[in-house]
């Protein structure tokens, strides 16, 4: 795990994750074309590419999954995505035979013989077909763009060793506020999502941008902050 403090300014900072159980791996939100070579070489140090069987895409955005065609060229994997995006991500090289389409209500997904993760709907936060992945063993909730923070490179560089966890929640708010207010359309889906994930045993909230909320206290601080935020705000 780490942050790339040398990425060009014109590219949004993203997080890529690898979920491994026994000898089966799922890549979570593999990222854009421009970072494919560095992400694939980092993952190759952790897992055989032939063991990568699934690519989970929280939603359809280019920063999430535009490198899909490249990943499909080096793995024998299937792409898991919300059904409403299935024909759209065909433009990234997916075909019906390598897609697993998730219905609106989510599902339990058997990744390995004795292991399943939960796919949890998080629609309109921000994508109309957004999905979360919950791992019941580590109790990590991968939230895609929920909890995303846009942290300037300078702020990451100022630390001696860039941290991947939120340390000071109050200070972190300024990196999250604009994104959530501007990219998420309304409060109703947020309430539904908070209600849903509050019933889960979550030790970590892991977004696709920014830093990770580690520990129940941080998870609850994030949920409370998000609950109180008014979404769908823009200035003319
Ligand atoms: Fe997005
Ligand atoms: Fe994103």
Tab-separated table of C-alpha atoms and ligand atoms in Angstrom:
chain	number	residue	atom	x	y	z
A	1	UNK	CA	0.000	0.000	0.000
A	2	UNK	CA	1.249	3.473	-0.742
A	3	UNK	CA	0.520	6.790	-2.406
A	4	UNK	CA	2.162	8.001	-5.610
A	5	UNK	CA	3.309	11.514	-4.752
A	6	UNK	CA	4.928	11.914	-8.172
A	7	UNK	CA	1.816	11.457	-10.298
A	8	UNK	CA	1.165	14.253	-12.813
A	9	UNK	CA	-1.228	16.958	-11.561
A	10	UNK	CA	-3.670	16.449	-14.426
A	11	UNK	CA	-4.507	12.916	-13.231
A	12	UNK	CA	-6.771	12.249	-10.256
A	13	UNK	CA	-5.201	10.192	-7.476
A	14	UNK	CA	-6.803	6.738	-7.223
A	15	UNK	CA	-6.485	3.646	-5.014
A	16	UNK	CA	-6.308	0.114	-6.391
A	17	UNK	CA	-6.843	-2.959	-4.228
A	18	UNK	CA	-6.246	-6.672	-4.436
A	19	UNK	CA	-8.417	-9.193	-2.560
A	20	UNK	CA	-6.848	-12.655	-2.262
A	21	UNK	CA	-8.375	-15.809	-0.798
A	22	UNK	CA	-6.392	-19.056	-1.141
A	23	UNK	CA	-5.293	-18.999	-4.754
A	24	UNK	CA	-8.038	-16.781	-6.179
A	25	UNK	CA	-7.684	-13.018	-6.495
A	26	UNK	CA	-10.030	-10.143	-7.294
A	27	UNK	CA	-8.751	-6.737	-8.331
A	28	UNK	CA	-10.932	-3.962	-6.938
A	29	UNK	CA	-11.227	-0.835	-9.107
A	30	UNK	CA	-8.120	-1.448	-11.255
A	31	UNK	CA	-7.714	2.158	-12.366
A	32	UNK	CA	-6.867	4.001	-15.540
A	33	UNK	CA	-4.741	3.169	-18.563
A	34	UNK	CA	-1.944	5.540	-17.542
A	35	UNK	CA	-1.136	3.553	-14.391
A	36	UNK	CA	-1.611	0.047	-15.746
A	37	UNK	CA	2.103	-0.772	-15.971
A	38	UNK	CA	2.899	0.323	-12.410
A	39	UNK	CA	-0.220	-1.285	-10.867
A	40	UNK	CA	0.217	-4.554	-12.758
A	41	UNK	CA	3.879	-4.840	-11.786
A	42	UNK	CA	3.003	-4.109	-8.123
A	43	UNK	CA	0.219	-6.731	-8.141
A	44	UNK	CA	2.472	-9.241	-9.920
A	45	UNK	CA	4.637	-9.154	-6.806
A	46	UNK	CA	1.635	-10.322	-4.730
A	47	UNK	CA	-0.194	-12.793	-6.945
A	48	UNK	CA	0.178	-14.802	-10.142
A	49	UNK	CA	-1.746	-13.094	-12.901
A	50	UNK	CA	-3.240	-16.486	-13.790
A	51	UNK	CA	-4.873	-16.479	-10.333
A	52	UNK	CA	-6.668	-13.177	-10.930
A	53	UNK	CA	-10.134	-14.439	-11.740
A	54	UNK	CA	-12.266	-11.349	-11.157
A	55	UNK	CA	-12.119	-7.601	-11.579
A	56	UNK	CA	-14.634	-5.749	-9.428
A	57	UNK	CA	-15.652	-2.345	-10.727
A	58	UNK	CA	-17.528	-0.159	-8.261
A	59	UNK	CA	-18.819	1.851	-11.220
A	60	UNK	CA	-18.075	2.808	-14.808
A	61	UNK	CA	-15.773	5.816	-14.533
A	62	UNK	CA	-12.478	5.999	-16.496
A	63	UNK	CA	-10.443	6.490	-13.304
A	64	UNK	CA	-11.984	3.229	-12.028
A	65	UNK	CA	-11.771	0.889	-14.967
A	66	UNK	CA	-10.480	2.393	-18.238
A	67	UNK	CA	-7.522	-0.038	-18.146
A	68	UNK	CA	-9.948	-2.969	-18.363
A	69	UNK	CA	-8.885	-4.082	-21.857
A	70	UNK	CA	-5.252	-4.223	-20.712
A	71	UNK	CA	-6.157	-6.270	-17.615
A	72	UNK	CA	-8.220	-8.651	-19.734
A	73	UNK	CA	-5.176	-9.113	-22.002
A	74	UNK	CA	-2.957	-10.388	-19.144
A	75	UNK	CA	-5.533	-12.217	-16.982
A	76	UNK	CA	-8.310	-14.702	-17.573
A	77	UNK	CA	-10.770	-12.749	-15.477
A	78	UNK	CA	-14.397	-11.725	-15.466
A	79	UNK	CA	-15.507	-8.165	-14.808
A	80	UNK	CA	-18.127	-7.643	-12.075
A	81	UNK	CA	-20.219	-4.500	-12.567
A	82	UNK	CA	-23.749	-3.188	-12.141
A	83	UNK	CA	-25.998	-4.352	-14.961
A	84	UNK	CA	-26.854	-0.803	-16.051
A	85	UNK	CA	-23.214	-0.238	-17.091
A	86	UNK	CA	-22.697	-3.535	-18.894
A	87	UNK	CA	-23.161	-2.192	-22.413
A	88	UNK	CA	-21.143	0.938	-21.599
A	89	UNK	CA	-18.050	-0.872	-20.366
A	90	UNK	CA	-18.068	-2.871	-23.562
A	91	UNK	CA	-16.246	0.198	-24.854
A	92	UNK	CA	-13.419	-0.767	-22.490
A	93	UNK	CA	-13.185	-4.235	-24.064
A	94	UNK	CA	-15.669	-6.231	-21.940
A	95	UNK	CA	-17.937	-8.737	-23.666
A	96	UNK	CA	-21.033	-10.589	-22.408
A	97	UNK	CA	-18.984	-13.759	-21.878
A	98	UNK	CA	-16.518	-12.078	-19.520
A	99	UNK	CA	-19.019	-9.967	-17.575
A	100	UNK	CA	-20.846	-10.673	-14.331
A	101	UNK	CA	-23.747	-8.246	-14.173
A	102	UNK	CA	-25.045	-7.338	-10.733
A	103	UNK	CA	-28.734	-6.534	-10.290
A	104	UNK	CA	-29.873	-3.437	-8.386
A	105	UNK	CA	-30.269	-5.245	-5.062
A	106	UNK	CA	-26.665	-6.515	-4.916
A	107	UNK	CA	-25.671	-10.115	-4.214
A	108	UNK	CA	-23.416	-12.502	-2.360
A	109	UNK	CA	-20.580	-13.507	-4.659
A	110	UNK	CA	-18.756	-16.840	-4.341
A	111	UNK	CA	-15.213	-15.881	-5.175
A	112	UNK	CA	-13.542	-19.103	-4.047
A	113	UNK	CA	-14.740	-22.540	-2.968
A	114	UNK	CA	-15.227	-21.580	0.690
A	115	UNK	CA	-15.336	-17.813	0.458
A	116	UNK	CA	-17.929	-15.239	-0.600
A	117	UNK	CA	-17.999	-11.465	-0.402
A	118	UNK	CA	-21.056	-9.223	-0.374
A	119	UNK	CA	-21.839	-6.818	-3.171
A	120	UNK	CA	-23.819	-3.980	-1.663
A	121	UNK	CA	-25.770	-1.385	-3.641
A	122	UNK	CA	-24.629	2.226	-3.256
A	123	UNK	CA	-26.543	3.713	-6.165
A	124	UNK	CA	-26.301	7.440	-6.928
A	125	UNK	CA	-23.256	7.770	-4.679
A	126	UNK	CA	-22.174	9.070	-7.126
A	127	UNK	CA	-22.824	6.757	-10.049
A	128	UNK	CA	-26.459	5.662	-10.600
A	129	UNK	CA	-25.108	2.115	-10.644
A	130	UNK	CA	-22.495	2.117	-7.902
A	131	UNK	CA	-21.571	-0.969	-5.905
A	132	UNK	CA	-19.621	-1.570	-2.691
A	133	UNK	CA	-17.734	-4.741	-1.815
A	134	UNK	CA	-17.770	-6.037	1.775
A	135	UNK	CA	-15.274	-8.662	2.886
A	136	UNK	CA	-16.757	-10.471	5.917
A	137	UNK	CA	-13.337	-11.805	7.030
A	138	UNK	CA	-11.370	-8.550	7.266
A	139	UNK	CA	-14.607	-6.547	7.754
A	140	UNK	CA	-13.437	-4.068	5.153
A	141	UNK	CA	-16.021	-2.155	3.149
A	142	UNK	CA	-14.675	-1.001	-0.233
A	143	UNK	CA	-16.805	2.016	-1.002
A	144	UNK	CA	-15.719	3.277	-4.429
A	145	UNK	CA	-16.272	7.024	-4.493
A	146	UNK	CA	-17.938	7.215	-1.067
A	147	UNK	CA	-15.399	8.644	1.370
A	148	UNK	CA	-13.264	9.883	-1.507
A	149	UNK	CA	-10.830	12.684	-0.721
A	150	UNK	CA	-8.939	14.829	-3.199
A	151	UNK	CA	-5.665	15.523	-1.479
A	152	UNK	CA	-3.170	17.876	-3.161
A	153	UNK	CA	0.199	16.261	-3.866
A	154	UNK	CA	1.947	18.879	-1.789
A	155	UNK	CA	-0.057	17.845	1.274
A	156	UNK	CA	0.973	14.224	0.793
A	157	UNK	CA	4.562	15.207	0.104
A	158	UNK	CA	4.792	17.347	3.213
A	159	UNK	CA	4.629	14.206	5.310
A	160	UNK	CA	7.889	12.348	5.631
A	161	UNK	CA	6.209	9.115	4.619
A	162	UNK	CA	2.810	9.495	2.965
A	163	UNK	CA	0.214	7.848	5.139
A	164	UNK	CA	-2.645	5.746	3.769
A	165	UNK	CA	-4.901	6.133	6.832
A	166	UNK	CA	-6.890	9.148	8.029
A	167	UNK	CA	-5.251	10.364	11.233
A	168	UNK	CA	-7.000	13.677	11.871
A	169	UNK	CA	-10.624	13.415	10.769
A	170	UNK	CA	-11.476	17.112	11.229
A	171	UNK	CA	-8.530	18.127	9.080
A	172	UNK	CA	-9.499	15.543	6.454
A	173	UNK	CA	-12.985	17.018	5.918
A	174	UNK	CA	-11.679	19.784	3.684
A	175	UNK	CA	-10.426	17.195	1.183
A	176	UNK	CA	-13.783	15.376	1.030
A	177	UNK	CA	-16.453	18.050	1.220
A	178	UNK	CA	-16.479	19.419	-2.326
A	179	UNK	CA	-16.384	15.987	-3.960
A	180	UNK	CA	-19.328	14.607	-1.998
A	181	UNK	CA	-21.476	17.730	-2.347
A	182	UNK	CA	-20.813	18.220	-6.054
A	183	UNK	CA	-20.621	14.651	-7.356
A	184	UNK	CA	-23.478	13.120	-5.381
A	185	UNK	CA	-26.939	14.250	-6.406
A	186	UNK	CA	-29.193	14.021	-3.355
A	187	UNK	CA	-29.620	13.021	0.261
A	188	UNK	CA	-32.118	10.174	-0.118
A	189	UNK	CA	-29.711	7.546	-1.522
A	190	UNK	CA	-27.198	8.582	1.115
A	191	UNK	CA	-29.693	7.860	3.912
A	192	UNK	CA	-30.513	4.457	2.413
A	193	UNK	CA	-26.793	3.594	2.166
A	194	UNK	CA	-25.978	4.735	5.720
A	195	UNK	CA	-28.881	2.722	7.029
A	196	UNK	CA	-27.667	-0.349	5.140
A	197	UNK	CA	-23.990	-0.210	6.112
A	198	UNK	CA	-24.740	0.696	9.734
A	199	UNK	CA	-26.061	-2.830	10.109
A	200	UNK	CA	-22.717	-4.313	9.004
A	201	UNK	CA	-19.719	-4.957	11.212
A	202	UNK	CA	-17.242	-2.579	9.514
A	203	UNK	CA	-13.643	-2.184	10.664
A	204	UNK	CA	-12.470	-0.151	7.693
A	205	UNK	CA	-13.983	2.059	5.036
A	206	UNK	CA	-11.738	1.995	1.995
A	207	UNK	CA	-12.486	4.498	-0.775
A	208	UNK	CA	-11.168	4.713	-4.342
A	209	UNK	CA	-9.578	8.151	-3.734
A	210	UNK	CA	-7.745	9.540	-0.744
A	211	UNK	CA	-7.169	7.848	2.602
A	212	UNK	CA	-8.620	4.881	4.496
A	213	UNK	CA	-10.878	5.139	7.579
A	214	UNK	CA	-9.462	2.557	9.952
A	215	UNK	CA	-11.155	1.396	13.147
A	216	UNK	CA	-14.753	1.625	14.344
A	217	UNK	CA	-14.286	5.134	15.704
A	218	UNK	CA	-13.100	6.506	12.344
A	219	UNK	CA	-15.788	4.552	10.481
A	220	UNK	CA	-18.469	6.074	12.705
A	221	UNK	CA	-17.004	9.554	12.407
A	222	UNK	CA	-17.192	9.252	8.636
A	223	UNK	CA	-20.774	7.936	8.689
A	224	UNK	CA	-21.883	10.737	11.039
A	225	UNK	CA	-20.176	13.415	8.940
A	226	UNK	CA	-21.674	12.026	5.706
A	227	UNK	CA	-25.106	11.842	7.337
A	228	UNK	CA	-24.989	15.523	8.200
A	229	UNK	CA	-23.755	16.659	4.776
A	230	UNK	CA	-26.156	18.228	2.305
A	231	UNK	CA	-25.580	16.679	-1.112
A	232	UNK	CA	-26.362	17.926	-4.597
A	233	UNK	CA	-24.982	21.418	-4.074
A	234	UNK	CA	-23.331	23.493	-6.765
A	235	UNK	CA	-22.677	27.160	-7.251
A	236	UNK	CA	-23.586	28.904	-10.498
B	1	LIG	FE1	-16.560	8.113	-9.969
B	2	LIG	FE1	-13.512	7.846	-8.605
